[in-house]
GROMACS .gro file of C-alpha atoms in nm:
model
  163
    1UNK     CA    1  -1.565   7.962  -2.784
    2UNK     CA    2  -1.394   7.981  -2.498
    3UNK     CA    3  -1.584   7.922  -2.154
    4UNK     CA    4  -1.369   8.001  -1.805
    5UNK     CA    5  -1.416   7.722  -1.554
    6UNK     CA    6  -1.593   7.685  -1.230
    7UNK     CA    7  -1.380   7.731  -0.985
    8UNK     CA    8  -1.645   7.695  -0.724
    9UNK     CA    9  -1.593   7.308  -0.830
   10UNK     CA   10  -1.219   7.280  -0.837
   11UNK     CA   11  -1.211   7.448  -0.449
   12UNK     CA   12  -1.411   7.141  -0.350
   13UNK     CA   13  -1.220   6.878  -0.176
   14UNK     CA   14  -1.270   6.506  -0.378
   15UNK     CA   15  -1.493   6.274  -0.235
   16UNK     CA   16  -1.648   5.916  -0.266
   17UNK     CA   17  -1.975   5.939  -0.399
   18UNK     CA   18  -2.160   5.756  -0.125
   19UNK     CA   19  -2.288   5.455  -0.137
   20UNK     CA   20  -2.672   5.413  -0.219
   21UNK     CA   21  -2.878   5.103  -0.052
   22UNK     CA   22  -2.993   5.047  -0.446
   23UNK     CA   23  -2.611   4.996  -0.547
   24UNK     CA   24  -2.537   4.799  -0.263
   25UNK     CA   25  -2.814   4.554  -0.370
   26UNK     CA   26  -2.694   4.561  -0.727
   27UNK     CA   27  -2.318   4.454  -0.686
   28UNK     CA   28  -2.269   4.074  -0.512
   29UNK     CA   29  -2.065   4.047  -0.245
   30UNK     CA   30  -1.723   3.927  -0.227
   31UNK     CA   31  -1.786   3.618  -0.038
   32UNK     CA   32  -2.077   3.472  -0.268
   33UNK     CA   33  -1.977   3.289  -0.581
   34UNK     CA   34  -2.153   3.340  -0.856
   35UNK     CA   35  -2.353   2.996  -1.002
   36UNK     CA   36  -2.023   2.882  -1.238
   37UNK     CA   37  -1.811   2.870  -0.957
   38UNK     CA   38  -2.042   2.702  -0.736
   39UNK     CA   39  -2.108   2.440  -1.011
   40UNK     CA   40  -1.689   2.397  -1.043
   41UNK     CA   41  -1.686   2.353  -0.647
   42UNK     CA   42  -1.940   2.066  -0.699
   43UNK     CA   43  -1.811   1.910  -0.958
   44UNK     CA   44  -1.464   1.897  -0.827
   45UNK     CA   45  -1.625   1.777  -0.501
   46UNK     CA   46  -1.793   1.508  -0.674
   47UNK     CA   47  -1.469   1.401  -0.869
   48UNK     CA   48  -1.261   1.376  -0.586
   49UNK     CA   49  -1.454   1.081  -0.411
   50UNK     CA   50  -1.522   0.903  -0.766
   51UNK     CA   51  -1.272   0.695  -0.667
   52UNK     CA   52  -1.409   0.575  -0.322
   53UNK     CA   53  -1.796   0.547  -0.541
   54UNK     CA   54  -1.601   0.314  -0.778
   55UNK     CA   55  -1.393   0.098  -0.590
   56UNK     CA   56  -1.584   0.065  -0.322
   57UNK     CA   57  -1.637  -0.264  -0.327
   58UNK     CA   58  -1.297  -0.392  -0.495
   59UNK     CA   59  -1.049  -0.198  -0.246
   60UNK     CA   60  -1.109  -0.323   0.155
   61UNK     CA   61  -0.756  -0.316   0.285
   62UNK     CA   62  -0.418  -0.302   0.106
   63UNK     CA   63  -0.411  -0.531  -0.118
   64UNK     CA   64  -0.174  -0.634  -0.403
   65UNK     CA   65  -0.267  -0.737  -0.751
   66UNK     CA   66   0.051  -0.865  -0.822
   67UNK     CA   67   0.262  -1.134  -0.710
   68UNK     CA   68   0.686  -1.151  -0.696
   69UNK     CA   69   0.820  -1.252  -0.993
   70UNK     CA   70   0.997  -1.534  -0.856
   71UNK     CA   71   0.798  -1.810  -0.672
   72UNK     CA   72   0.922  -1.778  -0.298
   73UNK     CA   73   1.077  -2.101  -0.136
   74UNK     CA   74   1.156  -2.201   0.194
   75UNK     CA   75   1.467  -2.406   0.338
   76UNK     CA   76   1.556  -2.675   0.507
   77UNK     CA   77   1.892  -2.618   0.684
   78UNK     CA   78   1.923  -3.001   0.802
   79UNK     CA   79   1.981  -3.179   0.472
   80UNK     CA   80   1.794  -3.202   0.205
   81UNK     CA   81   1.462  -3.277   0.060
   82UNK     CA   82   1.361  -3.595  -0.125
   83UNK     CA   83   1.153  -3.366  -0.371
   84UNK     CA   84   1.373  -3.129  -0.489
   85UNK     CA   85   1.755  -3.310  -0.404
   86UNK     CA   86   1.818  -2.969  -0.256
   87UNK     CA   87   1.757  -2.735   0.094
   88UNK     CA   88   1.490  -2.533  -0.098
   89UNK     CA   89   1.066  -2.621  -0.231
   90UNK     CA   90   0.875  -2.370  -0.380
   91UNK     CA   91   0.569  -2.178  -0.136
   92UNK     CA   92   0.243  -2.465  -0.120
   93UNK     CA   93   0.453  -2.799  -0.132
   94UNK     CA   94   0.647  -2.993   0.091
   95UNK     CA   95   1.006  -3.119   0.248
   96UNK     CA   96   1.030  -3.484   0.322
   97UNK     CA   97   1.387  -3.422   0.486
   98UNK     CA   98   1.677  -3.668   0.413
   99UNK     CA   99   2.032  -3.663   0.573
  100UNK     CA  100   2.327  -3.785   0.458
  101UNK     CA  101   2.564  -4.080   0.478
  102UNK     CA  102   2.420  -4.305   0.781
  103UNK     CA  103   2.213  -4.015   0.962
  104UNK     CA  104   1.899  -4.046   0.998
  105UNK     CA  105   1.644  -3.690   1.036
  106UNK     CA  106   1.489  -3.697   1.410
  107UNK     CA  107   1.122  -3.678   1.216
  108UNK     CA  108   1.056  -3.769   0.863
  109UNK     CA  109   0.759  -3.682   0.802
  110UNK     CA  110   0.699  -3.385   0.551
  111UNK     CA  111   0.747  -3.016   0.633
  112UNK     CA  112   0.521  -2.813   0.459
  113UNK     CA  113   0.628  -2.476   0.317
  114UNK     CA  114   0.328  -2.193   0.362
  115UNK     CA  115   0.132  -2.116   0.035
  116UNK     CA  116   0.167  -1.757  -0.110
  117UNK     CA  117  -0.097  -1.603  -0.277
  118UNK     CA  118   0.096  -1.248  -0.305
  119UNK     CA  119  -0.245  -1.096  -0.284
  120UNK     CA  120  -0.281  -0.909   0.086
  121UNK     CA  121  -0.066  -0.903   0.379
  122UNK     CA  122   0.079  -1.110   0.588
  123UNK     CA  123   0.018  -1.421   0.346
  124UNK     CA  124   0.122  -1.667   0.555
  125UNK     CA  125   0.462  -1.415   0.654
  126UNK     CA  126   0.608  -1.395   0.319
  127UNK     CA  127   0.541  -1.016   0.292
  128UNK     CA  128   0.810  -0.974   0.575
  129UNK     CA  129   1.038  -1.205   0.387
  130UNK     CA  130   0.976  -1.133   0.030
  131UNK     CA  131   0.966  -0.751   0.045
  132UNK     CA  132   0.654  -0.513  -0.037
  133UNK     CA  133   0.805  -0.479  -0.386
  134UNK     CA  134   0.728  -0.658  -0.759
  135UNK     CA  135   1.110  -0.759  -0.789
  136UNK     CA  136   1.228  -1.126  -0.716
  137UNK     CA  137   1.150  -1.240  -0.364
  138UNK     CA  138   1.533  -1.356  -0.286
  139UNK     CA  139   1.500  -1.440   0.079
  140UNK     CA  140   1.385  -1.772   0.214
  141UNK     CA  141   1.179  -1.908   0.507
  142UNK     CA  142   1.334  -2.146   0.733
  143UNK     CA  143   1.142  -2.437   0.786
  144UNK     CA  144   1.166  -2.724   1.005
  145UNK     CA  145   1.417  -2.600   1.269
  146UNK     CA  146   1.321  -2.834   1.500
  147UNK     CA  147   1.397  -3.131   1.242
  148UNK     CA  148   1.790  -3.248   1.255
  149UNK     CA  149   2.025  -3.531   1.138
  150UNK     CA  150   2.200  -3.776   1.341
  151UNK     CA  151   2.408  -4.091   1.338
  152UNK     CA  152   2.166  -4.357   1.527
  153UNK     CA  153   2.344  -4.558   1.804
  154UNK     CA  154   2.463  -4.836   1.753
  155UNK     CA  155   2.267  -5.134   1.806
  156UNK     CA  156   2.422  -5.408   2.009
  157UNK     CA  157   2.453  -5.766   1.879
  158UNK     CA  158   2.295  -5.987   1.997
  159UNK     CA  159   2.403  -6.187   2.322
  160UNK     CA  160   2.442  -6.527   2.243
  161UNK     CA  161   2.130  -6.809   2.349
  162UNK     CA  162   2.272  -7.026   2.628
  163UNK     CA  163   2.340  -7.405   2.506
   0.00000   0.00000   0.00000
């Protein structure tokens, strides 16, 4: 059962069926996501500012929670202190300076050396000397510059009470 074909239908040139107004409305268009990909957007909208919802609050500038694993210390190029027998105290204490042999320091009273909390910047200008690091804070701040030793003059005997 052999049937010969229509050759009215293979003369035809091919052609896009056109496009009805019922299958446009059918089919979404390209540039509307469907509901799952809105609800992804969202959710990935939502996730990425978690962080500024949560710390809020906690986070105002940068700060450290950490300190420098050694404390920081300041020196005192003149001599040395009374406190420590050295040139160095730790951050928060004092320098009462001392010189050596007969010299005397031009002011005795203390020096202080700054506190460091570690915490935020500048803290009192250790951040520029200890580094923005978690390692050892190996430099020191120089303290009392204006503080030196000398030998005092002299002081002359006294002249002699006429008799």
């Amino acid at each position: 059962s052999w049937s010969k074909p229509n050759l009215r239908s293979l003369r035809r040139p091919l052609r896009e069926p056109r496009a009805s107004p019922r299958r446009a409305l059918r089919k979404e268009p390209a540039a509307m996501p469907g509901s799952k990909s809105a609800v992804a957007v969202g959710l990935g909208v939502m996730a990425a500012q978690l962080p500024l919802l949560v710390l809020q609050g906690g986070v105002g500038s940068s700060h450290a929670m950490w300190n420098w694993a050694t404390t920081p210390q300041c020196v005192w190029s003149g001599g040395t202190c009374t406190e420590t027998g050295s040139t160095k105290v730790d951050a928060g204490t004092s320098c009462t300076p001392s010189c050596t042999g007969s010299e005397v320091p031009s002011d005795d009273s203390p020096i202080t050396c700054p506190s460091s909390s570690g915490a935020s910047s500048p803290d009192n200008g250790w951040w520029n000397i200890c580094g923005w690091t978690t390692g050892s804070c190996t430099n020191t701040m120089a303290i009392g510059n204006t503080v030196t030793c000398s030998t005092p003059a002299p002081t002359p005997s006294p002249t002699p009470a006429p008799t």
